[in-house]
Structure formats: structure tokens, C-alpha cells
Short mmCIF file of C-alpha atoms in Angstrom, two decimals:
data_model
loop_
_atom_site.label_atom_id
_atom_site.label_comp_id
_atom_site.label_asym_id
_atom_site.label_seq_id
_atom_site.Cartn_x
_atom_site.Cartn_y
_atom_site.Cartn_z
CA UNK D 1 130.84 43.03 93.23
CA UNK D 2 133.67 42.53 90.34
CA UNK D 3 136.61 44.89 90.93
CA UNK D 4 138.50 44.11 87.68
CA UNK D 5 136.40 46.77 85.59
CA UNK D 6 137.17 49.57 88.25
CA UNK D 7 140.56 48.09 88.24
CA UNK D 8 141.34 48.60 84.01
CA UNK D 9 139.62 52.27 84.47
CA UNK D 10 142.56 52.75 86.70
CA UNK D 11 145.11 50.97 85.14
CA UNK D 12 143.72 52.78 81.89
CA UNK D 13 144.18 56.29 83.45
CA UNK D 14 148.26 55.40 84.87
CA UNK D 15 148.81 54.11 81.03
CA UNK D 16 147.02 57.43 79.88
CA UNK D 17 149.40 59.90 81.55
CA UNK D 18 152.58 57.56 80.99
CA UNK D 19 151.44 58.00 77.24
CA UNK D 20 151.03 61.73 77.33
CA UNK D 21 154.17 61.94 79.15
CA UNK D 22 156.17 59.71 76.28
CA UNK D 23 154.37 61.50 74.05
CA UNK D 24 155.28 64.76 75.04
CA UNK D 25 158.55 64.08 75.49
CA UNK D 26 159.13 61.95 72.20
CA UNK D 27 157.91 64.50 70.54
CA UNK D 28 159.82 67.66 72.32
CA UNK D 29 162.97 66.00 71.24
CA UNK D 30 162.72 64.77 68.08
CA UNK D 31 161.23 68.07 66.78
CA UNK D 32 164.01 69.69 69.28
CA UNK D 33 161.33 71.92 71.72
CA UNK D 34 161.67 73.62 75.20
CA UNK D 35 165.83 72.47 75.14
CA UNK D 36 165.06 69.11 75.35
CA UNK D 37 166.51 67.75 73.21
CA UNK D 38 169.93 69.25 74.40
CA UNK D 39 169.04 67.69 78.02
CA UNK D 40 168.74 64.70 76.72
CA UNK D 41 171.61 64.22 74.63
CA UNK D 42 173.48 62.19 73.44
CA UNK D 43 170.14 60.47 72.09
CA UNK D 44 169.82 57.10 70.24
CA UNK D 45 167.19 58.34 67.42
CA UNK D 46 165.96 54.43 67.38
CA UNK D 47 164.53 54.48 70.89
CA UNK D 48 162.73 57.99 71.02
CA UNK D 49 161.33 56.70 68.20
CA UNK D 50 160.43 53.43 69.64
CA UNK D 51 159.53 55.68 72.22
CA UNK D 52 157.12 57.84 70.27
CA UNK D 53 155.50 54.23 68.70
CA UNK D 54 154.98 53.05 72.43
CA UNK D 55 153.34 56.54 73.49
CA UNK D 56 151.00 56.46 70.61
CA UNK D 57 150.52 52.40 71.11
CA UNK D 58 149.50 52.90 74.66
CA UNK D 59 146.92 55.64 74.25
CA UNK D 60 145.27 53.23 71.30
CA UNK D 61 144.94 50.40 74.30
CA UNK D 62 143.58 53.36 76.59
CA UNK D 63 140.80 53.70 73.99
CA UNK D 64 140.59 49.69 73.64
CA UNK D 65 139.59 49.63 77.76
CA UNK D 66 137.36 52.51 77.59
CA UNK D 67 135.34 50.76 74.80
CA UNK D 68 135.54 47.35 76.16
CA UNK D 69 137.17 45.88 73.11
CA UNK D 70 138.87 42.43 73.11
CA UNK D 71 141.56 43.65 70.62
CA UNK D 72 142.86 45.88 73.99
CA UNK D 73 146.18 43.92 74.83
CA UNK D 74 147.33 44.10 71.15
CA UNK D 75 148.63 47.96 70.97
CA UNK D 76 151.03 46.83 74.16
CA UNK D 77 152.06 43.37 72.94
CA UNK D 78 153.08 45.82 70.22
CA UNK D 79 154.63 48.09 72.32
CA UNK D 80 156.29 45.87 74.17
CA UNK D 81 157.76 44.06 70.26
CA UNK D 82 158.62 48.22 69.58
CA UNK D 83 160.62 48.56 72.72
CA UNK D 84 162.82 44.92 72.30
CA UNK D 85 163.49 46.39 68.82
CA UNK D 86 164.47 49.10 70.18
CA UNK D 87 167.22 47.34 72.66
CA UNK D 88 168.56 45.24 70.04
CA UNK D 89 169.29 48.85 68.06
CA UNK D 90 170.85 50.21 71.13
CA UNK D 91 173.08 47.19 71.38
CA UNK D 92 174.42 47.74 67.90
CA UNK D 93 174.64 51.13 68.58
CA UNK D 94 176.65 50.96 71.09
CA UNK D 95 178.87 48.39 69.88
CA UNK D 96 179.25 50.16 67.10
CA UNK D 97 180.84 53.49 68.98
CA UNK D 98 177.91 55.10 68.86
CA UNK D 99 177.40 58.31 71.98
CA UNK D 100 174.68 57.27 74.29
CA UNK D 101 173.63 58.22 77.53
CA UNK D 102 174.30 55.08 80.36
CA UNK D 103 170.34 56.35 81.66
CA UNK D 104 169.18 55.26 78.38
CA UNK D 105 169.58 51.64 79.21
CA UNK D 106 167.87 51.89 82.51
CA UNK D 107 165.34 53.67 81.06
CA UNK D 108 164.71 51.63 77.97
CA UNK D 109 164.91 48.56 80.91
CA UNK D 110 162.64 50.16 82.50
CA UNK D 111 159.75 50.73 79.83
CA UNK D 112 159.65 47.83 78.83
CA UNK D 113 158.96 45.84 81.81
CA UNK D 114 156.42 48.58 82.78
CA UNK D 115 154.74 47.97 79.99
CA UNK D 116 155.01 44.43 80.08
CA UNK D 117 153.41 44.92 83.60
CA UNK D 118 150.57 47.10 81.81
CA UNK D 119 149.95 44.08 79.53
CA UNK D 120 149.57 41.58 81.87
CA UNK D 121 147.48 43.75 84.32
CA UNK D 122 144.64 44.82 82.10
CA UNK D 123 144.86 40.98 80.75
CA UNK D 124 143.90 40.13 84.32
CA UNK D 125 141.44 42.95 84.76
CA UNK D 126 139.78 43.08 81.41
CA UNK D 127 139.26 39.34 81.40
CA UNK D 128 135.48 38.22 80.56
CA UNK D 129 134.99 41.79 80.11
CA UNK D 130 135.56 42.72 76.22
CA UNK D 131 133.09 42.78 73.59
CA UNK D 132 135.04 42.90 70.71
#
């Protein structure tokens, strides 16, 4: 019995409440809800942004598994492009004087190789398994 289709239905449902979670959050402090935003200030508007592309980008690849679809791995190569961007603006802006939190490096670190580990884990699992 092949594992890797159980395996994407899990890896699907981990990326699925990572991107509710971004989402949530990318949202709550861009449109300033529930005091986030003032917990998580200073904020670099480039990577909640980035962050709000990758939550959206990640529940598109959710969909891409559930359906099977070959164009799966493109929403977090994507991501992944959203979330470099991202870095490089955070290195200007804090070059440039910019306020910043030091956890938004880590974090921004951090998302990106997770999703980079997303990528190349559903490429594994979803191999010889997409229709279109």
C-alpha cells in the first residue's frame, strides 16, 4: 500500500492550520484587531504582508492536494519567492533605521524554511499522484 497520498492529506491539514493561523494573524494586525497589532509592534508592513500573501498562497496549495492537481507546488514556490522578498525588504529596512522587532528575523527565518520544507514534502508525497 502507497503511503504518500495519506501522507499529503496530512501534510495538507499542518499547511491548513499554519495558513489559518497566518491568516488570522496577518489580518488582525494589519486591520489593527483584538490589540494585536500593539503586541506586535514595532511591525515591518512588508512582511505581514508577505505574510498575508503566504497565508492565502498556502491554503490555494491545500486546495491543489485535495484535488490532486499537478499545479500543487506552485502557490509555495510562490510563497517561498513572497517570503525572500520579504527578507530583502527587512534588510533595507533595517539598514535604513527603520524600528523592528529582533523576533521578526527569526520568525521571517523561520517561515520560510518551513515552507520550503512544505514544498519539498508534498513534492515527495504528491509525486505520480496529480492529475492536472
Amino acid at each position: 500500500m502507497n503511503a504518500r497520498p495519506a501522507l499529503a492529506k496530512i501534510i495538507s491539514g499542518v499547511l491548513l492550520a499554519f495558513g489559518m493561523l497566518t491568516l488570522f494573524l496577518s489580518i488582525s494586525v494589519l486591520l489593527d484587531l483584538f490589540g494585536i497589532r500593539e503586541r506586535e509592534s514595532p511591525y515591518v508592513p512588508a512582511v505581514v504582508w508577505a505574510n498575508l500573501i503566504a497565508s492565502l498562497l498556502y491554503l490555494t496549495a491545500v486546495v491543489g492536494v485535495l484535488l490532486k492537481r499537478r499545479w500543487t507546488l506552485r502557490p509555495l514556490f510562490a510563497a517561498v519567492a513572497a517570503l525572500l522578498i520579504a527578507g530583502v525588504f527587512l534588510v533595507v529596512h533595517i539598514v535604513e533605521g527603520g524600528a523592528y522587532r529582533t523576533a521578526t528575523i527569526g520568525a521571517l527565518a523561520f517561515r520560510t524554511l518551513l515552507t520550503l520544507a512544505f514544498f519539498f514534502a508534498l513534492k515527495w508525497a504528491t509525486s505520480r499522484t496529480a492529475t492536472n
